[in-house]
mmCIF file of C-alpha atoms in Angstrom:
data_model
loop_
_atom_site.group_PDB
_atom_site.id
_atom_site.type_symbol
_atom_site.label_atom_id
_atom_site.label_comp_id
_atom_site.label_asym_id
_atom_site.label_seq_id
_atom_site.Cartn_x
_atom_site.Cartn_y
_atom_site.Cartn_z
ATOM 1 C CA UNK E 1 -24.082 24.673 -28.903
ATOM 2 C CA UNK E 2 -23.966 25.583 -32.632
ATOM 3 C CA UNK E 3 -27.608 24.191 -32.719
ATOM 4 C CA UNK E 4 -28.574 26.971 -30.273
ATOM 5 C CA UNK E 5 -29.283 24.523 -27.438
ATOM 6 C CA UNK E 6 -27.905 25.486 -23.966
ATOM 7 C CA UNK E 7 -24.602 23.782 -23.232
ATOM 8 C CA UNK E 8 -23.122 25.072 -20.010
ATOM 9 C CA UNK E 9 -24.886 26.769 -17.058
ATOM 10 C CA UNK E 10 -22.942 28.468 -14.267
ATOM 11 C CA UNK E 11 -25.101 29.684 -11.383
ATOM 12 C CA UNK E 12 -24.846 30.544 -7.677
ATOM 13 C CA UNK E 13 -26.950 28.883 -5.113
ATOM 14 C CA UNK E 14 -26.621 30.370 -1.606
ATOM 15 C CA UNK E 15 -22.928 30.301 -0.942
ATOM 16 C CA UNK E 16 -21.703 27.949 -3.599
ATOM 17 C CA UNK E 17 -21.339 27.993 -7.364
ATOM 18 C CA UNK E 18 -22.753 25.256 -9.503
ATOM 19 C CA UNK E 19 -21.658 24.279 -13.009
ATOM 20 C CA UNK E 20 -24.087 22.192 -15.173
ATOM 21 C CA UNK E 21 -23.295 20.585 -18.545
ATOM 22 C CA UNK E 22 -26.221 19.606 -20.586
ATOM 23 C CA UNK E 23 -26.487 17.367 -23.651
ATOM 24 C CA UNK E 24 -27.130 18.947 -27.071
ATOM 25 C CA UNK E 25 -30.836 18.280 -27.283
ATOM 26 C CA UNK E 26 -33.698 20.719 -27.852
ATOM 27 C CA UNK E 27 -35.979 19.238 -25.195
ATOM 28 C CA UNK E 28 -35.506 17.258 -22.084
ATOM 29 C CA UNK E 29 -31.758 17.874 -22.257
ATOM 30 C CA UNK E 30 -29.902 15.307 -20.071
ATOM 31 C CA UNK E 31 -27.449 16.499 -17.467
ATOM 32 C CA UNK E 32 -24.011 15.143 -18.534
ATOM 33 C CA UNK E 33 -22.108 16.704 -15.662
ATOM 34 C CA UNK E 34 -22.722 18.593 -12.430
ATOM 35 C CA UNK E 35 -19.868 20.332 -10.484
ATOM 36 C CA UNK E 36 -20.363 22.106 -7.110
ATOM 37 C CA UNK E 37 -17.846 24.378 -5.394
ATOM 38 C CA UNK E 38 -18.253 22.387 -2.139
ATOM 39 C CA UNK E 39 -16.255 19.616 -3.829
ATOM 40 C CA UNK E 40 -19.064 17.370 -4.988
ATOM 41 C CA UNK E 41 -19.169 16.537 -8.673
ATOM 42 C CA UNK E 42 -20.608 13.930 -10.967
ATOM 43 C CA UNK E 43 -20.230 13.141 -14.771
ATOM 44 C CA UNK E 44 -22.684 10.879 -16.487
ATOM 45 C CA UNK E 45 -22.564 8.564 -19.474
ATOM 46 C CA UNK E 46 -25.033 9.297 -22.358
ATOM 47 C CA UNK E 47 -27.446 6.686 -20.864
ATOM 48 C CA UNK E 48 -27.420 8.439 -17.477
ATOM 49 C CA UNK E 49 -25.208 6.068 -15.602
ATOM 50 C CA UNK E 50 -22.422 7.572 -13.397
ATOM 51 C CA UNK E 51 -19.018 8.032 -15.116
ATOM 52 C CA UNK E 52 -17.069 9.904 -12.579
ATOM 53 C CA UNK E 53 -18.089 10.789 -9.004
ATOM 54 C CA UNK E 54 -16.058 13.166 -6.801
ATOM 55 C CA UNK E 55 -16.334 14.318 -3.200
ATOM 56 C CA UNK E 56 -14.340 16.401 -0.791
ATOM 57 C CA UNK E 57 -12.343 13.164 -0.015
ATOM 58 C CA UNK E 58 -11.511 12.032 -3.514
ATOM 59 C CA UNK E 59 -13.199 10.366 -6.536
ATOM 60 C CA UNK E 60 -13.822 7.291 -8.612
ATOM 61 C CA UNK E 61 -14.037 6.465 -12.340
ATOM 62 C CA UNK E 62 -16.632 3.845 -13.377
ATOM 63 C CA UNK E 63 -16.957 1.976 -16.657
ATOM 64 C CA UNK E 64 -20.289 1.667 -18.517
ATOM 65 C CA UNK E 65 -21.055 -1.627 -16.673
ATOM 66 C CA UNK E 66 -20.793 0.237 -13.241
ATOM 67 C CA UNK E 67 -17.459 -1.307 -12.282
ATOM 68 C CA UNK E 68 -14.798 0.923 -10.749
ATOM 69 C CA UNK E 69 -11.859 1.422 -13.034
ATOM 70 C CA UNK E 70 -9.858 3.628 -10.693
ATOM 71 C CA UNK E 71 -10.092 5.546 -7.397
ATOM 72 C CA UNK E 72 -8.130 8.337 -5.850
ATOM 73 C CA UNK E 73 -8.029 10.592 -2.749
ATOM 74 C CA UNK E 74 -7.205 14.228 -2.416
ATOM 75 C CA UNK E 75 -3.941 14.943 -0.527
ATOM 76 C CA UNK E 76 -4.349 15.626 3.205
ATOM 77 C CA UNK E 77 -8.077 15.645 3.103
ATOM 78 C CA UNK E 78 -8.949 11.976 3.560
ATOM 79 C CA UNK E 79 -8.493 9.787 6.643
ATOM 80 C CA UNK E 80 -7.581 6.882 4.307
ATOM 81 C CA UNK E 81 -4.110 6.371 2.852
ATOM 82 C CA UNK E 82 -3.459 8.751 -0.037
ATOM 83 C CA UNK E 83 -4.150 7.346 -3.513
ATOM 84 C CA UNK E 84 -2.709 9.645 -6.140
ATOM 85 C CA UNK E 85 -4.766 10.885 -9.085
ATOM 86 C CA UNK E 86 -3.555 10.064 -12.592
ATOM 87 C CA UNK E 87 -4.843 12.875 -14.951
ATOM 88 C CA UNK E 88 -8.150 12.136 -16.473
ATOM 89 C CA UNK E 89 -9.680 13.468 -19.665
ATOM 90 C CA UNK E 90 -13.166 12.563 -21.006
ATOM 91 C CA UNK E 91 -15.211 13.868 -23.839
ATOM 92 C CA UNK E 92 -18.848 14.335 -22.781
ATOM 93 C CA UNK E 93 -19.735 14.963 -26.467
ATOM 94 C CA UNK E 94 -18.079 16.375 -29.566
ATOM 95 C CA UNK E 95 -18.074 19.909 -28.017
ATOM 96 C CA UNK E 96 -17.514 19.532 -24.301
ATOM 97 C CA UNK E 97 -14.592 17.806 -22.454
ATOM 98 C CA UNK E 98 -13.632 17.493 -18.837
ATOM 99 C CA UNK E 99 -9.983 17.397 -17.616
ATOM 100 C CA UNK E 100 -9.223 16.470 -14.034
ATOM 101 C CA UNK E 101 -5.635 17.284 -12.956
ATOM 102 C CA UNK E 102 -6.008 18.054 -9.207
ATOM 103 C CA UNK E 103 -8.711 19.048 -6.736
ATOM 104 C CA UNK E 104 -8.341 22.664 -7.627
ATOM 105 C CA UNK E 105 -7.574 22.025 -11.280
ATOM 106 C CA UNK E 106 -10.794 20.575 -12.823
ATOM 107 C CA UNK E 107 -11.455 22.035 -16.261
ATOM 108 C CA UNK E 108 -14.610 22.057 -18.417
ATOM 109 C CA UNK E 109 -13.718 23.059 -21.955
ATOM 110 C CA UNK E 110 -16.230 23.945 -24.752
ATOM 111 C CA UNK E 111 -15.132 24.030 -28.338
ATOM 112 C CA UNK E 112 -17.227 24.984 -31.335
ATOM 113 C CA UNK E 113 -16.883 26.845 -34.637
ATOM 114 C CA UNK E 114 -13.166 27.316 -33.999
ATOM 115 C CA UNK E 115 -13.562 29.030 -30.631
ATOM 116 C CA UNK E 116 -12.966 27.637 -27.181
ATOM 117 C CA UNK E 117 -14.164 28.508 -23.673
ATOM 118 C CA UNK E 118 -12.565 27.002 -20.581
ATOM 119 C CA UNK E 119 -13.893 27.013 -17.033
ATOM 120 C CA UNK E 120 -11.777 25.907 -13.952
ATOM 121 C CA UNK E 121 -14.530 24.484 -11.614
ATOM 122 C CA UNK E 122 -12.079 22.900 -9.187
ATOM 123 C CA UNK E 123 -12.070 23.951 -5.549
ATOM 124 C CA UNK E 124 -9.284 23.697 -2.945
ATOM 125 C CA UNK E 125 -10.883 22.493 0.238
ATOM 126 C CA UNK E 126 -9.166 23.225 3.478
ATOM 127 C CA UNK E 127 -9.182 21.296 6.808
ATOM 128 C CA UNK E 128 -10.865 23.280 9.548
ATOM 129 C CA UNK E 129 -9.134 24.135 12.875
ATOM 130 C CA UNK E 130 -10.835 21.207 14.554
ATOM 131 C CA UNK E 131 -9.322 18.950 11.883
ATOM 132 C CA UNK E 132 -12.586 18.163 10.248
ATOM 133 C CA UNK E 133 -13.868 18.988 6.786
ATOM 134 C CA UNK E 134 -16.616 21.620 6.465
ATOM 135 C CA UNK E 135 -19.995 19.986 5.911
ATOM 136 C CA UNK E 136 -21.583 20.419 2.466
ATOM 137 C CA UNK E 137 -24.119 23.209 2.196
ATOM 138 C CA UNK E 138 -27.656 21.774 2.570
ATOM 139 C CA UNK E 139 -30.201 22.397 -0.134
ATOM 140 C CA UNK E 140 -33.068 24.656 0.806
ATOM 141 C CA UNK E 141 -36.818 24.136 0.286
ATOM 142 C CA UNK E 142 -36.849 25.994 -3.029
ATOM 143 C CA UNK E 143 -33.903 24.128 -4.438
ATOM 144 C CA UNK E 144 -35.436 20.744 -3.549
ATOM 145 C CA UNK E 145 -38.789 21.636 -5.065
ATOM 146 C CA UNK E 146 -37.077 22.896 -8.279
ATOM 147 C CA UNK E 147 -35.173 19.620 -8.558
ATOM 148 C CA UNK E 148 -38.332 17.557 -8.008
ATOM 149 C CA UNK E 149 -40.323 19.574 -10.592
ATOM 150 C CA UNK E 150 -37.522 19.234 -13.063
ATOM 151 C CA UNK E 151 -37.507 15.405 -12.710
ATOM 152 C CA UNK E 152 -41.307 15.415 -13.052
ATOM 153 C CA UNK E 153 -41.261 17.496 -16.223
ATOM 154 C CA UNK E 154 -38.608 15.214 -17.715
ATOM 155 C CA UNK E 155 -40.834 12.177 -16.733
ATOM 156 C CA UNK E 156 -43.782 13.727 -18.520
ATOM 157 C CA UNK E 157 -41.744 14.477 -21.648
ATOM 158 C CA UNK E 158 -40.537 10.835 -21.678
ATOM 159 C CA UNK E 159 -44.144 9.652 -21.547
ATOM 160 C CA UNK E 160 -45.161 12.021 -24.361
ATOM 161 C CA UNK E 161 -42.361 10.624 -26.377
ATOM 162 C CA UNK E 162 -43.584 7.108 -25.690
ATOM 163 C CA UNK E 163 -47.065 8.060 -26.799
ATOM 164 C CA UNK E 164 -45.835 9.507 -30.019
ATOM 165 C CA UNK E 165 -43.689 6.418 -30.721
ATOM 166 C CA UNK E 166 -46.580 4.042 -30.012
ATOM 167 C CA UNK E 167 -49.788 6.038 -30.726
ATOM 168 C CA UNK E 168 -51.976 2.985 -31.194
ATOM 169 C CA UNK E 169 -50.706 1.022 -28.279
ATOM 170 C CA UNK E 170 -51.065 1.187 -24.505
ATOM 171 C CA UNK E 171 -47.574 -0.252 -23.944
ATOM 172 C CA UNK E 172 -45.968 3.112 -23.546
ATOM 173 C CA UNK E 173 -48.015 3.754 -20.496
ATOM 174 C CA UNK E 174 -46.484 0.713 -18.813
ATOM 175 C CA UNK E 175 -42.873 1.584 -19.656
ATOM 176 C CA UNK E 176 -40.499 2.499 -16.854
ATOM 177 C CA UNK E 177 -38.783 5.930 -17.044
ATOM 178 C CA UNK E 178 -35.135 6.101 -18.154
ATOM 179 C CA UNK E 179 -32.616 4.891 -15.591
ATOM 180 C CA UNK E 180 -31.047 8.359 -15.181
ATOM 181 C CA UNK E 181 -34.457 9.773 -14.212
ATOM 182 C CA UNK E 182 -35.005 7.036 -11.625
ATOM 183 C CA UNK E 183 -31.524 7.697 -10.218
ATOM 184 C CA UNK E 184 -32.192 11.434 -9.973
ATOM 185 C CA UNK E 185 -35.464 10.798 -8.215
ATOM 186 C CA UNK E 186 -33.846 8.511 -5.669
ATOM 187 C CA UNK E 187 -31.138 11.165 -4.949
ATOM 188 C CA UNK E 188 -33.697 13.840 -4.475
ATOM 189 C CA UNK E 189 -35.608 11.671 -1.957
ATOM 190 C CA UNK E 190 -32.255 10.981 -0.170
ATOM 191 C CA UNK E 191 -31.601 14.722 0.064
ATOM 192 C CA UNK E 192 -35.081 15.204 1.556
ATOM 193 C CA UNK E 193 -34.356 12.684 4.309
ATOM 194 C CA UNK E 194 -31.395 14.752 5.586
ATOM 195 C CA UNK E 195 -32.742 18.279 4.789
ATOM 196 C CA UNK E 196 -34.182 20.523 7.516
ATOM 197 C CA UNK E 197 -37.731 20.630 5.953
ATOM 198 C CA UNK E 198 -41.177 19.889 7.124
ATOM 199 C CA UNK E 199 -42.810 16.499 6.826
ATOM 200 C CA UNK E 200 -45.536 18.026 4.627
ATOM 201 C CA UNK E 201 -42.943 19.352 2.128
ATOM 202 C CA UNK E 202 -41.110 16.116 2.228
ATOM 203 C CA UNK E 203 -44.304 14.223 1.364
ATOM 204 C CA UNK E 204 -45.079 16.639 -1.445
ATOM 205 C CA UNK E 205 -41.692 16.203 -3.003
ATOM 206 C CA UNK E 206 -42.018 12.396 -2.760
ATOM 207 C CA UNK E 207 -45.384 12.515 -4.517
ATOM 208 C CA UNK E 208 -43.927 14.801 -7.238
ATOM 209 C CA UNK E 209 -41.134 12.562 -8.267
ATOM 210 C CA UNK E 210 -43.064 9.302 -7.745
ATOM 211 C CA UNK E 211 -46.240 10.301 -9.684
#
């Protein structure tokens, strides 16, 4: 961003690419969107609630109250009747926008100081010979630990912010973390339940995000 804060991260984890869009904040930057080359993607409202959620089968668009506004399926990839996609464009903030035209045409655009960068983070999924979709790549032990520690760090920053806002009160210590952090913690625990990891590591990750 013009402020110097990190806006878009593109990284490779095992055999897939991941694109992360962060909010323009110096500390505890919220994740505004997460796109994975295995077909899973999520965009979030500023308060952390889900805005758009996509999978290898299709996607859905939610309003800020959590109600589904529209739903679609990708052609030839869902056992359900095909529901066509009407092009979607959302602005995550004043600099970053997301345009969804097709499964392989999902664009993240960044505009600042008269210059633009555009990323096509869509992926065309193919049906396997057995007629089944390839399973999503599981997260490894290191990835799960990193996700857990990230949520823990954000939780600590939130408590520090509460302490600064209410220095003479103990109320901040009783405040619940933001909803987006609680949602991320639940998702990490769900991933742990299906991941091929030891019970000891699973318990450690649970302790990290629930501390």
